[in-house]
CSV table of C-alpha atoms in Angstrom, one decimal:
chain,number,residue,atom,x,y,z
A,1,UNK,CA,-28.9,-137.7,-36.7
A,2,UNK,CA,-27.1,-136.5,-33.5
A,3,UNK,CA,-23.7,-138.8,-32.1
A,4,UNK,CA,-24.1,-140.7,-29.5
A,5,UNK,CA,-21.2,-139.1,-27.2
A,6,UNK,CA,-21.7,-139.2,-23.9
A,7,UNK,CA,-20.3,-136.0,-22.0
A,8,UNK,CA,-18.9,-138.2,-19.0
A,9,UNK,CA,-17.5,-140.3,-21.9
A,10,UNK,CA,-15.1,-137.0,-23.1
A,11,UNK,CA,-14.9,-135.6,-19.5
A,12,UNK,CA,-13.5,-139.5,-19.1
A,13,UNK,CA,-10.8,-139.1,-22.0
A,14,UNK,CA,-9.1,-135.8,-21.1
A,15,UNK,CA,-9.0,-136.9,-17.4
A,16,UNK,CA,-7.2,-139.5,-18.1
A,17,UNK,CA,-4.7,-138.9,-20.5
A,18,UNK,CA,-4.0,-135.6,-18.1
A,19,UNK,CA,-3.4,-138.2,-15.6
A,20,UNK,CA,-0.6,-139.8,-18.1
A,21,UNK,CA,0.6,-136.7,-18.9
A,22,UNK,CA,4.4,-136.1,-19.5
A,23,UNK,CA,7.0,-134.1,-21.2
A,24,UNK,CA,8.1,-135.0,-24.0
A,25,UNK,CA,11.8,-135.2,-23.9
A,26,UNK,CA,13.1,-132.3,-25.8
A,27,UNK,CA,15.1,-132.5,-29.0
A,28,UNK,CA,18.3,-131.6,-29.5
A,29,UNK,CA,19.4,-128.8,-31.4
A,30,UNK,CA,20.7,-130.2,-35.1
A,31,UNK,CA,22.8,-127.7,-35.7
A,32,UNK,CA,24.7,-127.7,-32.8
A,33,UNK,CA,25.0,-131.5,-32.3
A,34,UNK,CA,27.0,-134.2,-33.4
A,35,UNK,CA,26.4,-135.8,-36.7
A,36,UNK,CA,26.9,-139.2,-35.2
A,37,UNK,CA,24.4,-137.9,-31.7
A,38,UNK,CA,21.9,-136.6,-34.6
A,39,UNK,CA,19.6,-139.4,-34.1
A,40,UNK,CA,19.9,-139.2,-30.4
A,41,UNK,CA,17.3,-142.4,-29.3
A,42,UNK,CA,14.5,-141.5,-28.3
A,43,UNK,CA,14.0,-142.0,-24.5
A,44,UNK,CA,10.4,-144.1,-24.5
A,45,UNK,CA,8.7,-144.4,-21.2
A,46,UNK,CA,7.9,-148.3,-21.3
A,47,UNK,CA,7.3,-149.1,-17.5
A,48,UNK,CA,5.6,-152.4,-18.5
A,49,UNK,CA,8.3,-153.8,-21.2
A,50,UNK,CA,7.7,-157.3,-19.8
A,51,UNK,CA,3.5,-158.0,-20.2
A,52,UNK,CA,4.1,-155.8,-23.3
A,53,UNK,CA,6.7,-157.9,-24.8
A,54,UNK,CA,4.6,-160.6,-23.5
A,55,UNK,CA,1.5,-159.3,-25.4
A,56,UNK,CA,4.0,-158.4,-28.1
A,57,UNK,CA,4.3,-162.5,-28.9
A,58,UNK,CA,0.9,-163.3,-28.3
A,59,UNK,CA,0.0,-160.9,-31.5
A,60,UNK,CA,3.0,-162.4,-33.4
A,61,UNK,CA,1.0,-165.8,-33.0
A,62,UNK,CA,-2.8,-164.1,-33.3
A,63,UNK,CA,-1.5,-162.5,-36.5
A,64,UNK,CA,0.8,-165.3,-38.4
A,65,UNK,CA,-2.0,-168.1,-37.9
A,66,UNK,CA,-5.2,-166.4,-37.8
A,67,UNK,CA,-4.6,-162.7,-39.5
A,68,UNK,CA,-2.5,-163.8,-41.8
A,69,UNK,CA,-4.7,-167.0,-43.1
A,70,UNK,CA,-8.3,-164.6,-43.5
A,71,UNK,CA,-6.1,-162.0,-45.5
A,72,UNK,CA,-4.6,-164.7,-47.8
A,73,UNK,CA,-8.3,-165.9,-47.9
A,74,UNK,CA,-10.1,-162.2,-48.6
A,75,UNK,CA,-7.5,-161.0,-50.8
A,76,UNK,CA,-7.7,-164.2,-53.0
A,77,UNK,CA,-11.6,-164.1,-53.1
A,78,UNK,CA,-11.9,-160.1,-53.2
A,79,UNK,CA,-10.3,-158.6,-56.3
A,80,UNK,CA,-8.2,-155.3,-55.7
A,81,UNK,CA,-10.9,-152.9,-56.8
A,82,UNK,CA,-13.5,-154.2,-54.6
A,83,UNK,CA,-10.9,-154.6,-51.5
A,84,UNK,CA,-9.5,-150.7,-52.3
A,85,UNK,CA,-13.6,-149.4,-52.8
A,86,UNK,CA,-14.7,-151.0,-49.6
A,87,UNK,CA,-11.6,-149.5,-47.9
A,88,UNK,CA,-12.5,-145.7,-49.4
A,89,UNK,CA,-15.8,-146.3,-48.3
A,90,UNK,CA,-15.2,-147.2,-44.8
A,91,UNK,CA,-12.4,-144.3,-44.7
A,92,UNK,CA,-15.1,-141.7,-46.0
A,93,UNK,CA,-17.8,-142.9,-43.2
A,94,UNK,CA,-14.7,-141.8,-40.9
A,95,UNK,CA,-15.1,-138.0,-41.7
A,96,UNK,CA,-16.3,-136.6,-38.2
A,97,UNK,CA,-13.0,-138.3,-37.0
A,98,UNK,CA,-10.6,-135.9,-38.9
A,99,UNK,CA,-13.6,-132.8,-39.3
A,100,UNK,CA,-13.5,-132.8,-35.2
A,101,UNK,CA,-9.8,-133.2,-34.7
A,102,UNK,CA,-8.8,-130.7,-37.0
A,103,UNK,CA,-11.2,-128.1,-35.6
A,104,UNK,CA,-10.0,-128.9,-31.9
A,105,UNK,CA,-6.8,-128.0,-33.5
A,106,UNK,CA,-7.6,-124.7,-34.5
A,107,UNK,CA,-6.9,-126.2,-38.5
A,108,UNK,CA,-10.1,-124.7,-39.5
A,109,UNK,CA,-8.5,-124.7,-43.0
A,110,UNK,CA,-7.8,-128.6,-43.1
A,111,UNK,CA,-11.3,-129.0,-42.0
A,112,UNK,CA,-12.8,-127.1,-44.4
A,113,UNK,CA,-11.0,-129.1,-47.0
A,114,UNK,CA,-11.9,-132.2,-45.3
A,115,UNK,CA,-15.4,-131.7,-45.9
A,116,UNK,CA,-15.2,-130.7,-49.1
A,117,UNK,CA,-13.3,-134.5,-49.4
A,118,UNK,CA,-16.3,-135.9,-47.7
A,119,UNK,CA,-18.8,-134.1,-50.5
A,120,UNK,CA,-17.1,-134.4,-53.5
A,121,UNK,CA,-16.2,-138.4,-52.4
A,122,UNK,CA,-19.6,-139.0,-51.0
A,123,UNK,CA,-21.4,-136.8,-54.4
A,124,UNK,CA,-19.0,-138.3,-56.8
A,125,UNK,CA,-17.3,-141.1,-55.8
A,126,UNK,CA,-20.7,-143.5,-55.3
A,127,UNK,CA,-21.1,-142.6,-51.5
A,128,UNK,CA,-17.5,-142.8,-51.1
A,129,UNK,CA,-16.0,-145.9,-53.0
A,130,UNK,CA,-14.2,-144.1,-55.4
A,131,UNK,CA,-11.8,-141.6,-54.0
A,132,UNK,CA,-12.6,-138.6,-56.1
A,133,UNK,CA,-10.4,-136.4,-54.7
A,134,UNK,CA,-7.6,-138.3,-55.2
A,135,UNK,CA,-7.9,-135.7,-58.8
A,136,UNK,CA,-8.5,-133.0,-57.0
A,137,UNK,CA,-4.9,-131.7,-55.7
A,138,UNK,CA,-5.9,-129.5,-52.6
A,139,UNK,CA,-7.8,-132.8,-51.4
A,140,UNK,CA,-5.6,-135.8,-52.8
A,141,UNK,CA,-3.5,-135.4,-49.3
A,142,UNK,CA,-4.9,-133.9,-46.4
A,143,UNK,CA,-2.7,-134.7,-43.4
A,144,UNK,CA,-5.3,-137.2,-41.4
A,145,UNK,CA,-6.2,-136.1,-37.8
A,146,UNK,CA,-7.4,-138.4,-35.1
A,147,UNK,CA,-8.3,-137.4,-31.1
A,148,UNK,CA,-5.2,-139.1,-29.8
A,149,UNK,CA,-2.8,-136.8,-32.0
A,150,UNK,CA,-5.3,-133.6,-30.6
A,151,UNK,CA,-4.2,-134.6,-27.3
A,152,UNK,CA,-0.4,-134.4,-28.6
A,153,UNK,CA,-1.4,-131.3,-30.3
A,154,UNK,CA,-2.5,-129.8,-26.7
A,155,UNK,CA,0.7,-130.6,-25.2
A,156,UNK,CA,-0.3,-133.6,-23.6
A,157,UNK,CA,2.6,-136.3,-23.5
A,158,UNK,CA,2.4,-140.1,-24.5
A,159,UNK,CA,2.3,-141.8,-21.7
A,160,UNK,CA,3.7,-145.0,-21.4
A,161,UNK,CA,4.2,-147.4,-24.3
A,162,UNK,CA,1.6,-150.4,-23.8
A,163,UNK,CA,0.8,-153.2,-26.6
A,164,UNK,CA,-2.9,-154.2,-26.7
A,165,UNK,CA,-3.9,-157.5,-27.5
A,166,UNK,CA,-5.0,-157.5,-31.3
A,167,UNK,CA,-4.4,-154.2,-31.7
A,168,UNK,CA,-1.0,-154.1,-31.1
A,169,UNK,CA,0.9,-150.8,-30.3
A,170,UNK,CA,-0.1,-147.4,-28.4
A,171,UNK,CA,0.8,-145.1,-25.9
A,172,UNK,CA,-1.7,-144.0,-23.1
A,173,UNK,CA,-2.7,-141.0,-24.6
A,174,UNK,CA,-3.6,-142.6,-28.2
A,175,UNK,CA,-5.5,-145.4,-26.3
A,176,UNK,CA,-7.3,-143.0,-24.7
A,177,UNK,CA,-7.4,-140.7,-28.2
A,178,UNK,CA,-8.8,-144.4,-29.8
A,179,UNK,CA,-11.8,-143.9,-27.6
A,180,UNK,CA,-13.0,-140.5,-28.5
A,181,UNK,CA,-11.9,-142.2,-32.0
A,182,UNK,CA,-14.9,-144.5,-31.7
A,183,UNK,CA,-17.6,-142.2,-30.5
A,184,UNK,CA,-17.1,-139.7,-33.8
A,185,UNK,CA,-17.1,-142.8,-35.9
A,186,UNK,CA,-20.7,-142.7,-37.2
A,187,UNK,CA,-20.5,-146.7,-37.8
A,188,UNK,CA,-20.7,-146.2,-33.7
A,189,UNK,CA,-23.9,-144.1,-33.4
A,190,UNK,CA,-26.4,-146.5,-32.7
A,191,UNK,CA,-27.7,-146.8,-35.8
A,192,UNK,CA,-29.8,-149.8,-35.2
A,193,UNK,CA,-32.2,-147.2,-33.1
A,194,UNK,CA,-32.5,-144.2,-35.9
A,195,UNK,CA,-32.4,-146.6,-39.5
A,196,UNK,CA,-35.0,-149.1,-39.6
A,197,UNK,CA,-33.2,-151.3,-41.9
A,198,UNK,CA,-29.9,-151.3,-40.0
A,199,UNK,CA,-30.7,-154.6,-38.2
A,200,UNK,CA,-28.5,-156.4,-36.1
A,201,UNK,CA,-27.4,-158.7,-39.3
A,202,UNK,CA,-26.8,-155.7,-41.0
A,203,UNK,CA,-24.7,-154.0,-38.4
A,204,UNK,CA,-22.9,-157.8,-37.9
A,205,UNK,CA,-22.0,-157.4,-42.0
A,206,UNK,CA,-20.7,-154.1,-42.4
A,207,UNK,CA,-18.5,-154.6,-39.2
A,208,UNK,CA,-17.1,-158.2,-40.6
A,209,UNK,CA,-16.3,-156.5,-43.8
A,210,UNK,CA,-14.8,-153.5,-42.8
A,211,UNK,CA,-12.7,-155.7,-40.2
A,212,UNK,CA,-11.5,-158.4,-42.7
A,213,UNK,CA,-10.8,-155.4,-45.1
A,214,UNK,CA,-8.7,-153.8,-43.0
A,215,UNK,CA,-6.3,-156.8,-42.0
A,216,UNK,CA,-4.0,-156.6,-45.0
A,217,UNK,CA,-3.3,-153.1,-44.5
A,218,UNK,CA,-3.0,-153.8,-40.6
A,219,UNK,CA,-0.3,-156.6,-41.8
A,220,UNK,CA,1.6,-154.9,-44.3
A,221,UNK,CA,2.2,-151.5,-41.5
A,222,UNK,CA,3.1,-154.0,-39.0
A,223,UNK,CA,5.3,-156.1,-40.6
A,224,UNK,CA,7.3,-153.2,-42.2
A,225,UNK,CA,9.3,-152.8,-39.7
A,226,UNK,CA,9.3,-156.0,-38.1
A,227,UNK,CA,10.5,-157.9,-40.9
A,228,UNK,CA,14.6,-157.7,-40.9
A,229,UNK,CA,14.7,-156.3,-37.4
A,230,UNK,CA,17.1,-157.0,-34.5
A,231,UNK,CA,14.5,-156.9,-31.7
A,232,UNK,CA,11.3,-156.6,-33.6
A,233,UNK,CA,9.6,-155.3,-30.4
A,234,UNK,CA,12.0,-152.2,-30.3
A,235,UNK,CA,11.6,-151.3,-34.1
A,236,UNK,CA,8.1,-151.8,-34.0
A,237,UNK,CA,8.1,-149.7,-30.9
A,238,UNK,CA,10.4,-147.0,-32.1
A,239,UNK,CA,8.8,-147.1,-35.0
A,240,UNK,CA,5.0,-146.6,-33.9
A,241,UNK,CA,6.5,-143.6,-32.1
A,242,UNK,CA,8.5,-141.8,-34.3
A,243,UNK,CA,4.8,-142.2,-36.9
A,244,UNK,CA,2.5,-140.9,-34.2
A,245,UNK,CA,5.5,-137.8,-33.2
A,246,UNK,CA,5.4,-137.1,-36.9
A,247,UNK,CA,1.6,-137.2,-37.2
A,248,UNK,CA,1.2,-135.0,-34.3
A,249,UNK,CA,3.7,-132.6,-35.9
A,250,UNK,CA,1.9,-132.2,-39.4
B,1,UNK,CA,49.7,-105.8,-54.9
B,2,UNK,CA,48.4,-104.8,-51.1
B,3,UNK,CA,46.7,-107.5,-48.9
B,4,UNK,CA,43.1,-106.0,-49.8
B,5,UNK,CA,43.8,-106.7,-53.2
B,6,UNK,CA,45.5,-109.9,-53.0
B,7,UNK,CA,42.0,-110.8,-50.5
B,8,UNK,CA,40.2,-109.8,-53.4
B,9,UNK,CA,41.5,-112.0,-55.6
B,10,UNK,CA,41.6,-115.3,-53.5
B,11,UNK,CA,37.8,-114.6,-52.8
B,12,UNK,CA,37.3,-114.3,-56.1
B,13,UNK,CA,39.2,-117.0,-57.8
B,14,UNK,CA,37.3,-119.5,-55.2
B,15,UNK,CA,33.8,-118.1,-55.6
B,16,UNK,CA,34.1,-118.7,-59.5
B,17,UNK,CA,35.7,-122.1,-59.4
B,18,UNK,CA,32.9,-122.7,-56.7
B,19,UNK,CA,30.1,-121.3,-59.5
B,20,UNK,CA,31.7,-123.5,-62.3
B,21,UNK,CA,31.8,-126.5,-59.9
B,22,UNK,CA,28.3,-126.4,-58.9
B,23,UNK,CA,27.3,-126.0,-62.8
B,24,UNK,CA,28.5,-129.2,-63.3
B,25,UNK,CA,27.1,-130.8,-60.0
B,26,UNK,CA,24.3,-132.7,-60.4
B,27,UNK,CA,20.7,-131.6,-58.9
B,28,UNK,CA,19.2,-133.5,-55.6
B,29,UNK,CA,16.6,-134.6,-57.6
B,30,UNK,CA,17.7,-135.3,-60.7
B,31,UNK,CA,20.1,-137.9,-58.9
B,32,UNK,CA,17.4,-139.7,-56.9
B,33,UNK,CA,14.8,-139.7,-59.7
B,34,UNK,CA,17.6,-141.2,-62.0
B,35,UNK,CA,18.5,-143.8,-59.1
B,36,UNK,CA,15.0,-144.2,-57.8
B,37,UNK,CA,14.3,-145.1,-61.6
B,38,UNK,CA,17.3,-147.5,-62.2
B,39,UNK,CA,16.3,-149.8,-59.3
B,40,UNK,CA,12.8,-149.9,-60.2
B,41,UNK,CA,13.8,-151.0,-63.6
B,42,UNK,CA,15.6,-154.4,-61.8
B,43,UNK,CA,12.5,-154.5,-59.6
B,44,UNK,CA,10.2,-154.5,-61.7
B,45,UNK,CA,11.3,-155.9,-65.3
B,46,UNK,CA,8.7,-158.5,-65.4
B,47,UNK,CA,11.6,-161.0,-65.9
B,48,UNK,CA,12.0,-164.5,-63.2
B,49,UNK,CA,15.2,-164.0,-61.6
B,50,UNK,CA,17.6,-166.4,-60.4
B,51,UNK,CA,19.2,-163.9,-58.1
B,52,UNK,CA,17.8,-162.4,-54.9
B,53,UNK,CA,16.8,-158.8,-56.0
B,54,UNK,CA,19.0,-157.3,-52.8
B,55,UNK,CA,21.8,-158.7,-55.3
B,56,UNK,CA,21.0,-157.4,-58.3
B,57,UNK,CA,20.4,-153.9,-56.7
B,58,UNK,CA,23.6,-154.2,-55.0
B,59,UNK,CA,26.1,-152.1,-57.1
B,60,UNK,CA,23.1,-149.4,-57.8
B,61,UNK,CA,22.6,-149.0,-53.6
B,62,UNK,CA,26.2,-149.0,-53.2
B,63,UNK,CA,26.6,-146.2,-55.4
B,64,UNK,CA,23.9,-144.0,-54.1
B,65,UNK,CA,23.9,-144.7,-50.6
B,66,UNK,CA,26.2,-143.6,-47.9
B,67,UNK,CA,26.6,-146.4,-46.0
B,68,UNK,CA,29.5,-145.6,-44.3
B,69,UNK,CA,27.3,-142.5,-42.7
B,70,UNK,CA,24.2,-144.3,-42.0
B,71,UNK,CA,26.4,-146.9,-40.0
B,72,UNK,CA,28.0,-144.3,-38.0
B,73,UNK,CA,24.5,-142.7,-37.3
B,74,UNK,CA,23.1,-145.4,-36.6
B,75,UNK,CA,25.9,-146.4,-34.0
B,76,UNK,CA,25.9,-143.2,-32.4
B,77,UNK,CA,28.7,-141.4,-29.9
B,78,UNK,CA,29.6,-144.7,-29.7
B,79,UNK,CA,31.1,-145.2,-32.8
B,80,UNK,CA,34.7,-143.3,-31.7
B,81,UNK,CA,34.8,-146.6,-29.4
B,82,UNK,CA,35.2,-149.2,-32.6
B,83,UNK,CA,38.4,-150.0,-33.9
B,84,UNK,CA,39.1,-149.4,-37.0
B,85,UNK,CA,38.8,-152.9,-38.0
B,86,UNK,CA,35.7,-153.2,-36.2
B,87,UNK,CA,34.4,-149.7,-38.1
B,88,UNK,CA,35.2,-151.5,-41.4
B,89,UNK,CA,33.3,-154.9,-40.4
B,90,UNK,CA,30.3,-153.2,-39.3
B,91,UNK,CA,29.7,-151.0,-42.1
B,92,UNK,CA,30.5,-154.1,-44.4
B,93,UNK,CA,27.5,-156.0,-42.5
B,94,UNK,CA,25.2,-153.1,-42.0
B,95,UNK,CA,25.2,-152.5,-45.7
B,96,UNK,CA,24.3,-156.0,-46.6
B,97,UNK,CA,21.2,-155.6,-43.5
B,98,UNK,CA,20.4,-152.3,-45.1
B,99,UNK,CA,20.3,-153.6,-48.5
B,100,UNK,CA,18.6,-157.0,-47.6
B,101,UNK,CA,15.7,-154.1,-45.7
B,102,UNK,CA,15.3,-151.9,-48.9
B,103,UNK,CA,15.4,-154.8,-51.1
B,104,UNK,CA,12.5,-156.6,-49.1
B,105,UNK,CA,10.3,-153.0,-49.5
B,106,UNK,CA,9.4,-154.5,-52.9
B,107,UNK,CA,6.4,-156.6,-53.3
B,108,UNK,CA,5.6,-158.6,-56.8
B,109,UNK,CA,3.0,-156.5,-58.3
B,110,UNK,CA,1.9,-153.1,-60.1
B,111,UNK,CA,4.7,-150.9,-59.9
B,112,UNK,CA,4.4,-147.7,-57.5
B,113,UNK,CA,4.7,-144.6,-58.8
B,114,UNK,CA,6.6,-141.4,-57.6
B,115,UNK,CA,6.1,-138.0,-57.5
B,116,UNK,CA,9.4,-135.9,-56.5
B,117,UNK,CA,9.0,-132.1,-54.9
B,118,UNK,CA,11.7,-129.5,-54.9
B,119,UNK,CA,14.3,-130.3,-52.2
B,120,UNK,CA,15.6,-128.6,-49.5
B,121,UNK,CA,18.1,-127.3,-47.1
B,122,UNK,CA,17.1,-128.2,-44.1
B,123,UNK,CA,19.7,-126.6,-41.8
B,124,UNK,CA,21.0,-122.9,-43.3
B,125,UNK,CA,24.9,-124.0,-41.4
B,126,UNK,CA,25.0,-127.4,-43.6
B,127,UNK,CA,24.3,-126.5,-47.0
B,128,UNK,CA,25.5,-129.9,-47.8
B,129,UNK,CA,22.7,-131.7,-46.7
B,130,UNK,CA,19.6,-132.0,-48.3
B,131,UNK,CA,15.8,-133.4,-48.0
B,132,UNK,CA,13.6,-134.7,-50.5
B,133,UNK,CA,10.6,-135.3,-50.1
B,134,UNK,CA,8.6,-137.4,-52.3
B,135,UNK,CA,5.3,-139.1,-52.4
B,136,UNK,CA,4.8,-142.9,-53.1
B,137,UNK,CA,1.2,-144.3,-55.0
B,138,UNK,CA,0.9,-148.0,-54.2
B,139,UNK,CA,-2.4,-150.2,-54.0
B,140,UNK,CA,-4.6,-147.5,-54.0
B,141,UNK,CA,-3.0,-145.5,-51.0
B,142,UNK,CA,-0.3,-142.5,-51.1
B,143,UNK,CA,3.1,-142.5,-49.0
B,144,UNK,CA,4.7,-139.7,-48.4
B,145,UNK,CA,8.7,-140.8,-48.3
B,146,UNK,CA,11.0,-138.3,-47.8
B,147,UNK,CA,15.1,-138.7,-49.1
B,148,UNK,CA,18.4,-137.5,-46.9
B,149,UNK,CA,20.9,-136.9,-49.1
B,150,UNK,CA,24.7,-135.4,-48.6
B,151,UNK,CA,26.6,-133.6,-50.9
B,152,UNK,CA,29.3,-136.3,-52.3
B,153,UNK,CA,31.3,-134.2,-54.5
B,154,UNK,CA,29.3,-133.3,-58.2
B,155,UNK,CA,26.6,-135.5,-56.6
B,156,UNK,CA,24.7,-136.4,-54.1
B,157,UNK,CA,24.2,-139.6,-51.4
B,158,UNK,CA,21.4,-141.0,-49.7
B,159,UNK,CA,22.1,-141.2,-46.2
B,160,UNK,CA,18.3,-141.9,-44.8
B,161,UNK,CA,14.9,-142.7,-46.2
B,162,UNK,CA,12.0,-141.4,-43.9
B,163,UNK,CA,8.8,-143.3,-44.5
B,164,UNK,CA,5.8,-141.9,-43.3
B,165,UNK,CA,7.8,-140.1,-40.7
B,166,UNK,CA,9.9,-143.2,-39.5
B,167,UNK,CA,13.5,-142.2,-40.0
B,168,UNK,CA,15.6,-145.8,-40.9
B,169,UNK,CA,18.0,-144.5,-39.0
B,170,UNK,CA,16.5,-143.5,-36.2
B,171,UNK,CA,15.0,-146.8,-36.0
B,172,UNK,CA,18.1,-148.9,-36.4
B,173,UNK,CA,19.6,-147.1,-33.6
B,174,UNK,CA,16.7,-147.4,-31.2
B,175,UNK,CA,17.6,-151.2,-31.5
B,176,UNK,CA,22.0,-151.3,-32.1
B,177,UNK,CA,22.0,-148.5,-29.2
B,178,UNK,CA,20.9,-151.4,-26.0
B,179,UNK,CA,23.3,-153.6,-27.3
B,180,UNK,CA,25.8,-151.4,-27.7
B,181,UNK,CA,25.2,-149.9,-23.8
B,182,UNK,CA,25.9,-153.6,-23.0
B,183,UNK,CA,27.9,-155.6,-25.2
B,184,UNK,CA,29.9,-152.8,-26.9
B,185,UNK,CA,31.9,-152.9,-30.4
B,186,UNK,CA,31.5,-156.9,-30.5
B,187,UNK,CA,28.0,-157.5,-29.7
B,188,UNK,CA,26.8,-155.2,-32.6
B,189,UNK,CA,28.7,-157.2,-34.6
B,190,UNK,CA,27.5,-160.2,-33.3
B,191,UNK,CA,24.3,-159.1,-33.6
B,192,UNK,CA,24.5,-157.7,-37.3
B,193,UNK,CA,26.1,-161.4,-38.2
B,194,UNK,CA,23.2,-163.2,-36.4
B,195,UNK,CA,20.8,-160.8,-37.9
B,196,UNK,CA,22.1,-161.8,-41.5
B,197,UNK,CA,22.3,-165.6,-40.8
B,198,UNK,CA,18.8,-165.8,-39.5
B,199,UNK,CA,16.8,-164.1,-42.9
B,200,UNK,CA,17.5,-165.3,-46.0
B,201,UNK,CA,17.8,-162.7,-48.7
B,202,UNK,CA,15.1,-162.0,-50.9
């Protein structure tokens, strides 16, 4: 079975995050700074701090009294090893994700280990709800890759800082990095047209369960460092950042 | 006895009261896997307490961390601007936000366990700093949390934690540095006091 990836699609992606494309501010030398200027703040380009802050409290409220009720919900119903298999099997499915990005990269190394992941997880781990490798040591932590951190890796800056509605925090380029995101996820590859028994119920269940699945996780990253803040929107800002820098980095 | 000599001897005496010094000191990692451990014991003893657990961690922290350097890096350039009466009140309040913060990391379950790697130098011209990393298994998913420490005479201090590449510094002073800019000295502290009186302690 062949992806479903439109050429325009990925012509579409590069064009625009070229469009958004900045420096990133440059860091300053440790050695020669400060020990109180070490953790100079990091200058964010947030040209539309207003709707996001305004989008900012709309989540707040979508997440405390809708999020928050269906993982209470799901996690009561669905005991840890069910919630933790379904979330390896979902992550598994995700392969071409990392496999792609890495190879853009030129980490033909961290893709070769990645599909070994995928086949021993996929072999041994019953289609990927046990995480196998997890034994393994060369495969228990394989730095994840993703198209919006292959952007970073080309030297292609954030963009500005924008909040999405459910989906909370981004920059430009990993909005655009979330689209090339969905196109190598093979959940995405219309599935309903090559498996006969991949109906339109079928395709309604898996994405239900792998949403709901998801939401606990989504809540316990978001409120990390929201919970005890000063402005929640600039620690969950600064935050988000300084994660995606690092990722980009590794 | 010429100056050479004399040299000699100085460099010498220093370099072997240095050697038996740092026999005695204590490793990076034996001091955060012994502190790591001693707070997980309150966290996790399985017992009901009647105290919030950012109390009963409170004199463990205290010990380990540098708060008085993760205050002043968290303020920034800025902080050569606070009295000293105002330096002493908000490191006093920033401890009890940081402590309040590290204490709320723990969540009523299975207990997460650690794996520690071999620390390192991370700048050759400060030898006396030090990072750690170490990797975190909770609920099925691996964190990788890496430790600042500074050298504090035979041992060692923790002067930021780094989750997942988010430095707690570096996040503190993305949100003291605006109000700083505009309020100075007395709006931090009137934020760090409003901060306190608005979540309770867990």
């Amino acid at each position: 079975m062949k992806p479903n990836i439109p050429f325009f699609a990925l012509v579409a992606c590069i064009t625009a995050t070229a469009a958004f494309a900045q420096k990133t501010p440059s860091q300053p030398d440790p050695a020669v700074v400060d020990e109180m200027d070490e953790y100079a703040v990091v200058q964010i380009s947030d040209p539309f701090e207003p709707v996001n802050r305004a989008i900012f409290g709309f989540n707040d409220g979508l997440y405390d009294y809708v999020f928050r009720p269906v993982s209470k919900g799901y996690t009561t119903v669905v005991p840890k090893p069910a919630r933790h298999g379904i979330r390896n099997f979902f992550d598994n499915i995700k392969f071409p994700i990392r496999f792609v990005n890495s190879a853009l990269q030129g980490k033909f190394k961290r893709a070769g280990l990645e599909t070994g992941k995928f086949a021993v997880n996929t072999v041994a781990g019953l289609g990927g709800f046990i995480r196998v490798s997890d034994d393994v040591p060369a495969l228990a932590q394989i730095p994840r890759e993703d198209t919006g951190q292959t952007f970073g890796v080309w030297g292609i800056g954030k963009g500005p800082y924008l909040v999405l509605p459910v989906f909370g925090p981004g920059t430009a380029r990993d909005t655009v990095g979330f689209v090339g995101d969905y196109f190598l996820n093979p959940l995405n590859w219309n599935l309903r047209e090559n498996i006969e028994w991949y109906t339109w119920e079928v395709e309604t269940g898996v994405t239900v369960v792998n949403v709901v699945n998801t939401i606990p996780d989504l809540l316990a990253s978001y409120d990390a460092p929201r919970k005890d803040a000063i402005d929640p929107y600039l620690a969950v800002r600064n935050a988000y950042v300084q994660y995606r820098e690092a990722a980009v980095k590794q | 006895m010429n100056l050479n000599v004399l040299k000699s001897f100085v460099c010498g005496a220093v370099l072997t009261l240095a050697a038996a010094g740092s026999l005695n000191a204590v490793e990076p990692e034996v001091m955060l896997k012994t502190s790591v451990d001693e707070v997980l014991a309150i966290a996790y003893d399985g017992q009901t307490a009647t105290t919030p657990l950012s109390q009963r961690v409170r004199p463990l922290l205290e010990k380990n961390f540098n708060f008085e350097a993760i205050t002043r890096r968290a303020i920034g350039p800025g902080w050569r601007q606070f009295t000293p009466e105002q330096q002493a009140r908000t490191v006093a309040l920033f401890t009890d936000v940081v402590i309040r913060s590290y204490a709320d990391r723990f969540e009523i379950g299975e207990r997460p366990g650690i794996t520690y790697a071999k620390s390192v130098a991370p700048d050759p011209k400060r030898p006396a700093l030090r990072e750690l990393p170490t990797t975190i298994d909770y609920a099925g998913k691996k964190y990788s949390v890496l430790y600042r420490l500074e050298q504090a005479g035979d041992s060692w201090r923790i002067y930021d934690v780094i989750i997942e590449g988010v430095s707690m510094i570096a996040n503190w002073r993305a949100q003291l540095d605006p109000i700083y800019q505009k309020s100075g000295a007395a709006g931090v502290i009137a934020a760090l006091e409003k901060n306190l009186s608005q979540t309770p302690a867990k």
